[in-house]
PDB file of C-alpha atoms in Angstrom:
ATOM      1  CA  UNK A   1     106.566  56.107  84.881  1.00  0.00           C
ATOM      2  CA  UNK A   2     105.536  54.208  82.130  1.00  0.00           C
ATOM      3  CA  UNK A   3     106.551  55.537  78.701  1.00  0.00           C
ATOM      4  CA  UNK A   4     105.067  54.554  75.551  1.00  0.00           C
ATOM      5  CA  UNK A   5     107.150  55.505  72.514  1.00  0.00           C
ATOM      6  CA  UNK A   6     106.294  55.809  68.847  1.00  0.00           C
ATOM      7  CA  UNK A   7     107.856  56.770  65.821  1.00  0.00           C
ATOM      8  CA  UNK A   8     107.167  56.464  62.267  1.00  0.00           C
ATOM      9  CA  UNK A   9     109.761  59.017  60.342  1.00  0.00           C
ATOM     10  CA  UNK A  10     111.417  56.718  59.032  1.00  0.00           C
ATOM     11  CA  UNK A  11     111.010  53.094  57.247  1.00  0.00           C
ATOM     12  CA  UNK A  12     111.192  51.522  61.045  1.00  0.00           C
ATOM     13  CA  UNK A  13     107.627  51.498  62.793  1.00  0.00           C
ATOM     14  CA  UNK A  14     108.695  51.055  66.306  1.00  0.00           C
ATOM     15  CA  UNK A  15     107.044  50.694  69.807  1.00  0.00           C
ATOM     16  CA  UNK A  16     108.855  50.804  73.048  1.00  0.00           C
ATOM     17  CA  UNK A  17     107.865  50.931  76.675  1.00  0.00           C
ATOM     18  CA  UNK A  18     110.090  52.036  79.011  1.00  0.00           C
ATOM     19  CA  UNK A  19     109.892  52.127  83.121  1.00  0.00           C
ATOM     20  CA  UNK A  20     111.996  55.148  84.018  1.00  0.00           C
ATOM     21  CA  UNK A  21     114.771  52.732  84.035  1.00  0.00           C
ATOM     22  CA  UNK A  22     115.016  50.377  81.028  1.00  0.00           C
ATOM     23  CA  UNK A  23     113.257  49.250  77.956  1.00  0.00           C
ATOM     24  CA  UNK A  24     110.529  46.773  78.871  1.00  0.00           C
ATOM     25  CA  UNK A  25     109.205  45.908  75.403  1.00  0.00           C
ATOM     26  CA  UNK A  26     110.584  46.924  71.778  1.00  0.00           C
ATOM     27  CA  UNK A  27     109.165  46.210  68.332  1.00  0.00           C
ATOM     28  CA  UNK A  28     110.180  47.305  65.140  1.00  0.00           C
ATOM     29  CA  UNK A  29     109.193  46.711  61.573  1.00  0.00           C
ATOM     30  CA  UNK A  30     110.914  48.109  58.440  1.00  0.00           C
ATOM     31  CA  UNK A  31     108.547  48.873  55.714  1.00  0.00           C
ATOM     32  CA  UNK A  32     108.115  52.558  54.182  1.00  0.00           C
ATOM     33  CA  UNK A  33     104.656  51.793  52.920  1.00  0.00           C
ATOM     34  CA  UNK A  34     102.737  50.620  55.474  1.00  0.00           C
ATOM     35  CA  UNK A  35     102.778  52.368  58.516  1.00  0.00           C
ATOM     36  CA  UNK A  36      98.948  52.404  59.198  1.00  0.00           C
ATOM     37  CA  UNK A  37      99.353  48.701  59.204  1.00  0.00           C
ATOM     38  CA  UNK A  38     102.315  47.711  61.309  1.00  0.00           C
ATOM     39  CA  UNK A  39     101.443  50.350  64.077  1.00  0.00           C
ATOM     40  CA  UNK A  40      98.861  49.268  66.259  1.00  0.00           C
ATOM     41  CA  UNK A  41      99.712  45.372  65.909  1.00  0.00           C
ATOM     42  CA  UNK A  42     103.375  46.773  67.416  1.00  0.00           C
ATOM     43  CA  UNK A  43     101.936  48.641  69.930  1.00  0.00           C
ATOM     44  CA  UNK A  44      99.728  45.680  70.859  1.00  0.00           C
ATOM     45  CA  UNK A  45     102.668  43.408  70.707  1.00  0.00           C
ATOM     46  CA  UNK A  46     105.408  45.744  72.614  1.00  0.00           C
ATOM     47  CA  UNK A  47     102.570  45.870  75.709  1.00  0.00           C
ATOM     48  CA  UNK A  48     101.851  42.267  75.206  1.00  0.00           C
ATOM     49  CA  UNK A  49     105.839  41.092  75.727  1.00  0.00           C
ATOM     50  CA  UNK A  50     105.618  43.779  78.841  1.00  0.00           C
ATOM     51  CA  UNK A  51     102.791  41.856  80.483  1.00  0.00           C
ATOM     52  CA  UNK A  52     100.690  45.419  80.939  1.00  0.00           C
ATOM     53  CA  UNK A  53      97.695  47.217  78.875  1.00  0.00           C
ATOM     54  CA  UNK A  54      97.330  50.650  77.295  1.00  0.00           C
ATOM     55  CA  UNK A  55      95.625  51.889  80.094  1.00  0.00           C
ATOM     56  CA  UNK A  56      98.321  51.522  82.772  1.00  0.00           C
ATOM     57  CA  UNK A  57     100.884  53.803  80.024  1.00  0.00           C
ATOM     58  CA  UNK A  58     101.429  57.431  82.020  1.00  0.00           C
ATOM     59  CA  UNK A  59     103.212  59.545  79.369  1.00  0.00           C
ATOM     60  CA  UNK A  60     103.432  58.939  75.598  1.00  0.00           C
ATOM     61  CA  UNK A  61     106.722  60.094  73.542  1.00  0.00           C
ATOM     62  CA  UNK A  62     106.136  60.371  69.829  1.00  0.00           C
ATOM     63  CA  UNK A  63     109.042  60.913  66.842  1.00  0.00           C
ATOM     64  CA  UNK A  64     108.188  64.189  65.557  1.00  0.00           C
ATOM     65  CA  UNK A  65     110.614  63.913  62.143  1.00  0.00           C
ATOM     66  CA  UNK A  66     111.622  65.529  60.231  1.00  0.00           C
ATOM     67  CA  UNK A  67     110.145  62.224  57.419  1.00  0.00           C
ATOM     68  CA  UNK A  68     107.712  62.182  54.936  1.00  0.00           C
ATOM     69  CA  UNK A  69     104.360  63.420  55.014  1.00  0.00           C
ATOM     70  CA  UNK A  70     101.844  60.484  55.373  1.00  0.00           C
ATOM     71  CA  UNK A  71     104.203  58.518  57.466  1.00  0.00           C
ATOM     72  CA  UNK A  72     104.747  61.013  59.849  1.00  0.00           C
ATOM     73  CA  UNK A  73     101.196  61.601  60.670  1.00  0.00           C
ATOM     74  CA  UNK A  74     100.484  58.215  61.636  1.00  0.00           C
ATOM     75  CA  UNK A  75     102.877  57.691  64.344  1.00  0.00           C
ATOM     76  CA  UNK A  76     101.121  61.143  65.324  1.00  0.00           C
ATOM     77  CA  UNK A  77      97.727  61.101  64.903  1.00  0.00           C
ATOM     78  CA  UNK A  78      98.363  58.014  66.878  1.00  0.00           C
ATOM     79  CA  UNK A  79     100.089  59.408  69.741  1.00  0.00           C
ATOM     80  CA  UNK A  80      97.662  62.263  70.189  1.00  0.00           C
ATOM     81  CA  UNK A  81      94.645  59.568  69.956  1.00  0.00           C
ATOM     82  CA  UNK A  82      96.277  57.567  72.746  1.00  0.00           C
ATOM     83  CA  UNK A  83      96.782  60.704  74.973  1.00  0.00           C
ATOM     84  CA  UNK A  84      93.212  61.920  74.556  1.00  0.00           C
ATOM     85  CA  UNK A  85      92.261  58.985  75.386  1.00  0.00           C
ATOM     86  CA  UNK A  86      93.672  57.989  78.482  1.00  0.00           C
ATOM     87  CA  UNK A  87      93.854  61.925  79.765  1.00  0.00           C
ATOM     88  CA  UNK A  88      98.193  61.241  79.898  1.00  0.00           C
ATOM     89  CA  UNK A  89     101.095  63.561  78.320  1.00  0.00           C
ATOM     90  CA  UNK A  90     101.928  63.006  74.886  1.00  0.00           C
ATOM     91  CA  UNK A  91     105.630  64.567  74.289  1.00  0.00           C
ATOM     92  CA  UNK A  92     107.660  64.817  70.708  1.00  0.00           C
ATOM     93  CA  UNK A  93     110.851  64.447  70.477  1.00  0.00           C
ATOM     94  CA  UNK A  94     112.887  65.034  67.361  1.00  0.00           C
ATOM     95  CA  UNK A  95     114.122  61.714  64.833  1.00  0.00           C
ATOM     96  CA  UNK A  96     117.128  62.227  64.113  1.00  0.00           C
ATOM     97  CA  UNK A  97     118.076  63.051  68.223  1.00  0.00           C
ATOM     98  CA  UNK A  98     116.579  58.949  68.710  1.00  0.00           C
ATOM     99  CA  UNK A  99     119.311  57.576  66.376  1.00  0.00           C
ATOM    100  CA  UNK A 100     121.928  60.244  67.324  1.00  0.00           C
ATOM    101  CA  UNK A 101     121.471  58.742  71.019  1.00  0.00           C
ATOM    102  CA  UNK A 102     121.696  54.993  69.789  1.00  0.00           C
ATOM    103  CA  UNK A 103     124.889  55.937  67.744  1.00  0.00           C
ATOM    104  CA  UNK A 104     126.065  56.512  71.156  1.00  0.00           C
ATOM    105  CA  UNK A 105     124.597  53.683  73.054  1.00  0.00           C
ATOM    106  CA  UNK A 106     126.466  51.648  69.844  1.00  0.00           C
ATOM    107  CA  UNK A 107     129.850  53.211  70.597  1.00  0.00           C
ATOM    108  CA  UNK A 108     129.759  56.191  69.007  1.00  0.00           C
ATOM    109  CA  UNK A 109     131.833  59.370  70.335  1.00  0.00           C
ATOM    110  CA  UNK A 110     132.836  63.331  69.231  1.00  0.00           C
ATOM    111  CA  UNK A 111     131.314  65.156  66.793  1.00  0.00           C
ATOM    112  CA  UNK A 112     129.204  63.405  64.027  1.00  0.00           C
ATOM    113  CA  UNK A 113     125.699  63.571  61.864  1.00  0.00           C
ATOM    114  CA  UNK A 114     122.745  61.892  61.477  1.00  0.00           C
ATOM    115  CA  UNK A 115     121.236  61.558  58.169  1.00  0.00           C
ATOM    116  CA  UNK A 116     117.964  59.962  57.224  1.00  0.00           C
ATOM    117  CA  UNK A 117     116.364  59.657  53.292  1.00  0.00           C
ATOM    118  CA  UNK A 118     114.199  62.151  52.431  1.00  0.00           C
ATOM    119  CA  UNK A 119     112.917  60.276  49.288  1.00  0.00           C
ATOM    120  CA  UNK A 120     113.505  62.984  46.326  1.00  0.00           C
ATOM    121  CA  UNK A 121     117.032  62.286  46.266  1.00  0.00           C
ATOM    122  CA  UNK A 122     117.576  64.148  49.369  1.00  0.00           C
ATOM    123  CA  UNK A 123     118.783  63.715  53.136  1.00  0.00           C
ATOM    124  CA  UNK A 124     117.293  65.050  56.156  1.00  0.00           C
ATOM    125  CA  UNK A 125     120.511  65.947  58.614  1.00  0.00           C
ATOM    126  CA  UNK A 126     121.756  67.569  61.938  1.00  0.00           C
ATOM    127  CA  UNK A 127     124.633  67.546  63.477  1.00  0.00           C
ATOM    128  CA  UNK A 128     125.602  66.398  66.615  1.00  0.00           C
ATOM    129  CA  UNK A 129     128.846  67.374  69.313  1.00  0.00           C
ATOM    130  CA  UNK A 130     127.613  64.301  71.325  1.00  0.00           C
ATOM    131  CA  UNK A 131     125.096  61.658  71.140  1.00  0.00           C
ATOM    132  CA  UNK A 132     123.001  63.560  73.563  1.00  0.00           C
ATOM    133  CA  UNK A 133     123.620  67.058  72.233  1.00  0.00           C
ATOM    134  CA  UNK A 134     122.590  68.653  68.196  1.00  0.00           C
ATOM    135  CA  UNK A 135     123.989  71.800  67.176  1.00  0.00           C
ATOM    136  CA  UNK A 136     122.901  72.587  64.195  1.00  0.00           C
ATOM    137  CA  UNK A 137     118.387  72.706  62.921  1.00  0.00           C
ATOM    138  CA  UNK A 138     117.171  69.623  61.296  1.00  0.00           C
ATOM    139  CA  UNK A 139     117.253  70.234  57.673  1.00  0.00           C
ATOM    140  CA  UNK A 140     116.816  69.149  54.051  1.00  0.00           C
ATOM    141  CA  UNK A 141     119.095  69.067  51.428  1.00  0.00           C
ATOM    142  CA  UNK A 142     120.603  67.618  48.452  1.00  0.00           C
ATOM    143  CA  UNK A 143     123.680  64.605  49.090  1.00  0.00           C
ATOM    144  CA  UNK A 144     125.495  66.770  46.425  1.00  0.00           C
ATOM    145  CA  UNK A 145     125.782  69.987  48.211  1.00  0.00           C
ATOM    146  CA  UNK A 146     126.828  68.446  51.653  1.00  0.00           C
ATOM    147  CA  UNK A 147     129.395  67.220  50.242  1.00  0.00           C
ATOM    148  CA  UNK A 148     131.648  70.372  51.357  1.00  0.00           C
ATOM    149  CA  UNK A 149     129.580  71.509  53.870  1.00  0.00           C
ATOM    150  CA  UNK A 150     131.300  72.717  56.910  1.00  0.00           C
ATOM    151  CA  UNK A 151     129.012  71.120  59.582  1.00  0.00           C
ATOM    152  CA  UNK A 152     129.268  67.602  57.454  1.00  0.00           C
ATOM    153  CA  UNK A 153     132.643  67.549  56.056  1.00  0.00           C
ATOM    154  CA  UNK A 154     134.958  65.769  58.060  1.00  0.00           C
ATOM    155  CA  UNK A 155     132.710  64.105  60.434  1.00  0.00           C
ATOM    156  CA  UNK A 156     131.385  60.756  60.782  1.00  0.00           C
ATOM    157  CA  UNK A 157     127.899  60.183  59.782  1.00  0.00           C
ATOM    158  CA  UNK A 158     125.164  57.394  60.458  1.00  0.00           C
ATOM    159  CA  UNK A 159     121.766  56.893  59.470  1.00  0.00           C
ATOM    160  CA  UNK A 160     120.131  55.489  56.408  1.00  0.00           C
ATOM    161  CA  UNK A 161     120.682  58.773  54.463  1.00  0.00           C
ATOM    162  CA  UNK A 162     124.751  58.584  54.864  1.00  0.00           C
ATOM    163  CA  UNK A 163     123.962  54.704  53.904  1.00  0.00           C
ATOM    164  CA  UNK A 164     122.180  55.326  50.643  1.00  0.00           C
ATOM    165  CA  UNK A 165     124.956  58.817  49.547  1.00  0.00           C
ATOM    166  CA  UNK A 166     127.810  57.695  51.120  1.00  0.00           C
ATOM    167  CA  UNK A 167     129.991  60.124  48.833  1.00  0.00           C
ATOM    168  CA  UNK A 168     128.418  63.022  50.357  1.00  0.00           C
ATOM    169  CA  UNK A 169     129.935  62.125  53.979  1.00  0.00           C
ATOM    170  CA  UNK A 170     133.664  61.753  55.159  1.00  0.00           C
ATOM    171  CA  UNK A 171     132.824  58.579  56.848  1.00  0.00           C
ATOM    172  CA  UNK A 172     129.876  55.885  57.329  1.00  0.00           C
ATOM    173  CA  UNK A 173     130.987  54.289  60.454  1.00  0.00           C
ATOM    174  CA  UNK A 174     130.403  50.457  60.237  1.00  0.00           C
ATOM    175  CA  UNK A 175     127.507  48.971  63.337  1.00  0.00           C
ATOM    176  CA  UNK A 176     125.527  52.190  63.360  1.00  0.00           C
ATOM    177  CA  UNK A 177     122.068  52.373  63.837  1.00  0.00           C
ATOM    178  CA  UNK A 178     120.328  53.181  59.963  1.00  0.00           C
ATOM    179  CA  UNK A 179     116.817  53.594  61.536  1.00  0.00           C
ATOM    180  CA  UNK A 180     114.885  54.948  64.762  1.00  0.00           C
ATOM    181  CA  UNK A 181     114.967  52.894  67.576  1.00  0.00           C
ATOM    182  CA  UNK A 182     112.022  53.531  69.843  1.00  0.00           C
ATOM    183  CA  UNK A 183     113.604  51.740  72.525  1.00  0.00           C
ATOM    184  CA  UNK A 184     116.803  54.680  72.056  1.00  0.00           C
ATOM    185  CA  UNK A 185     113.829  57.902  71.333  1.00  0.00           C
ATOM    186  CA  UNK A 186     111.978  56.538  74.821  1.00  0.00           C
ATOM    187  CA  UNK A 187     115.332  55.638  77.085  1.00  0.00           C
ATOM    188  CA  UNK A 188     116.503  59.485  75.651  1.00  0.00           C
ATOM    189  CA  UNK A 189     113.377  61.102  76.949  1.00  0.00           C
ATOM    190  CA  UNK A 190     112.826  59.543  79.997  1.00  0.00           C
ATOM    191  CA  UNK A 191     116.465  61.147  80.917  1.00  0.00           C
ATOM    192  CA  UNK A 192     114.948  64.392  79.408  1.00  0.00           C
ATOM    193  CA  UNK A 193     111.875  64.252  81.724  1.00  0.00           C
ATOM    194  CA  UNK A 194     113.987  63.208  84.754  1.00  0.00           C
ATOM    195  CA  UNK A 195     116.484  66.062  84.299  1.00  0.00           C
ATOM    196  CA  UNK A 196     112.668  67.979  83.917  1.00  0.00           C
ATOM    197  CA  UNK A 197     113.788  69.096  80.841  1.00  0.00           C
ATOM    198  CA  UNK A 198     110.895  70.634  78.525  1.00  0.00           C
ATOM    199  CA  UNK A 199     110.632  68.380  75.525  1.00  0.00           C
ATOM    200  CA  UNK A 200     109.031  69.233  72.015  1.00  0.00           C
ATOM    201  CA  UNK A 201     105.329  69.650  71.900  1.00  0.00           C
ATOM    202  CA  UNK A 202     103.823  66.173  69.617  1.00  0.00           C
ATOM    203  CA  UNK A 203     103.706  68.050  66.200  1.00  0.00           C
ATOM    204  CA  UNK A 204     105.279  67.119  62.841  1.00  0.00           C
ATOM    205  CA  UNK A 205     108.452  68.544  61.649  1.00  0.00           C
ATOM    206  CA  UNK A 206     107.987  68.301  57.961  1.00  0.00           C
ATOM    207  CA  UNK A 207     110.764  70.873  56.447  1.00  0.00           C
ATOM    208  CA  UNK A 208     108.880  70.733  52.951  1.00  0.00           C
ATOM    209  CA  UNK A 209     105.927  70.722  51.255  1.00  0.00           C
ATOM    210  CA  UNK A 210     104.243  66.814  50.495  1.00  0.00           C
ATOM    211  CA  UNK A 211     105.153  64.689  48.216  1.00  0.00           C
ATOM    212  CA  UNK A 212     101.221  64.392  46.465  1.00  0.00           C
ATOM    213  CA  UNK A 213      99.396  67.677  44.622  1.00  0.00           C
ATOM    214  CA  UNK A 214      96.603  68.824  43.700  1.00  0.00           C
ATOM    215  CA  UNK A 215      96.688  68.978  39.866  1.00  0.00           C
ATOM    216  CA  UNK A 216      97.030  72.385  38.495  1.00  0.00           C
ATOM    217  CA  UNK A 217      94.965  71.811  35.617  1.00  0.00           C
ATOM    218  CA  UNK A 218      92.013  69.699  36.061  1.00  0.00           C
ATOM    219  CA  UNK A 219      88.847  68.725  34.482  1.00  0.00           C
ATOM    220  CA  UNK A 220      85.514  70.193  35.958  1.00  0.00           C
ATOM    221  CA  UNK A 221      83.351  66.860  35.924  1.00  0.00           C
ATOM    222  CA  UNK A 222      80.383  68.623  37.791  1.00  0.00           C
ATOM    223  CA  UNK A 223      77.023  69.182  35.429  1.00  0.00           C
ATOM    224  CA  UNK A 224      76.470  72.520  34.125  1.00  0.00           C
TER     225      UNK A 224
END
């Protein structure tokens, strides 16, 4: 094996490859406006520090969200361009299970959540028995109104989301991961594929409608 991992969900664009085994390569950038940018020059980089090429990769595992719209897409349409290309497996795997499995790898135990900004003033959250284990759908929702939530209240919770509203979460545990980790999303998966576990087909978990509209009322500019 030879796992190429992606994910752009969140402000992090990060690469990984991973042998089966271990991490070979990681890269990550933080910067929530220029994911078409940072992408490619990561992957390019993460292969580069591996001392291998695109075309030896055998399976591709790609963040699937939930995040916003345009940022999304690109670690996707990316992933699916890759697999098409070299004819290899292109799996998704959901965001918020990637940092729920490096809160574990940073020391993490028990029940806890994982909560991510969802621009808008909201968080996308799960919740999580176990670093390896969710319980509860990814969702969207207001800080405000998690605030007495039974599957938040009283639990730990990491993530940039719990960062940014930390009044809507019992506690923000101090060393946690606050973005994905593609190094966590591909060493998760390539237990998932050895256990031959089915993972999530490569397509985006949005949970809402995008951010950008079409204008309800518009001028018709066309001769007539």
């Amino acid at each position: 094996m030879l796992l190429l991992a992606l994910d752009t969900a969140t402000p992090a664009v990060t690469v990984a490859l991973h042998d089966g085994s271990e991490v070979l390569a990681e890269s990550a950038d933080i910067d929530a406006r220029r994911h078409g940018e940072l992408l490619l020059p990561a992957v390019h980089r993460t292969l580069r520090v591996a001392g291998t090429e695109l075309a030896a990769v055998t399976e591709i595992v790609v963040g699937v969200g939930p995040g916003p719209y345009t940022g999304l897409r690109v670690g996707l349409v990316t992933a699916a361009t890759f697999g098409a290309a070299l004819g290899i497996p292109v799996h998704g795997l959901c965001t918020l299970d990637g940092i729920a499995y490096a809160a574990g790898r940073a020391g993490l135990t028990g029940s806890f959540v994982v909560a991510t900004d969802a621009r808008r003033k909201e968080v996308y959250w799960a919740r999580y028995d176990d670093p390896r284990t969710r319980v509860t759908e990814p969702a969207v929702d207001l800080p405000a109104d998690l605030t007495e939530a039974p599957r938040v209240a009283g639990v730990p919770a990491v993530g940039a989301g719990a960062l940014l509203y930390p009044a809507a979460f019992a506690e923000v545990p101090a060393g946690m991961p606050e973005h994905q980790s593609a190094g966590a999303l591909a060493s998760l998966a390539a237990e998932k594929l050895a256990r031959g576990e089915e993972l999530l087909p490569p397509r985006p978990l949005y949970l809402r409608r995008p951010d950008a509209k079409v204008p309800a009322n518009y001028k018709v500019v066309t001769p007539k």
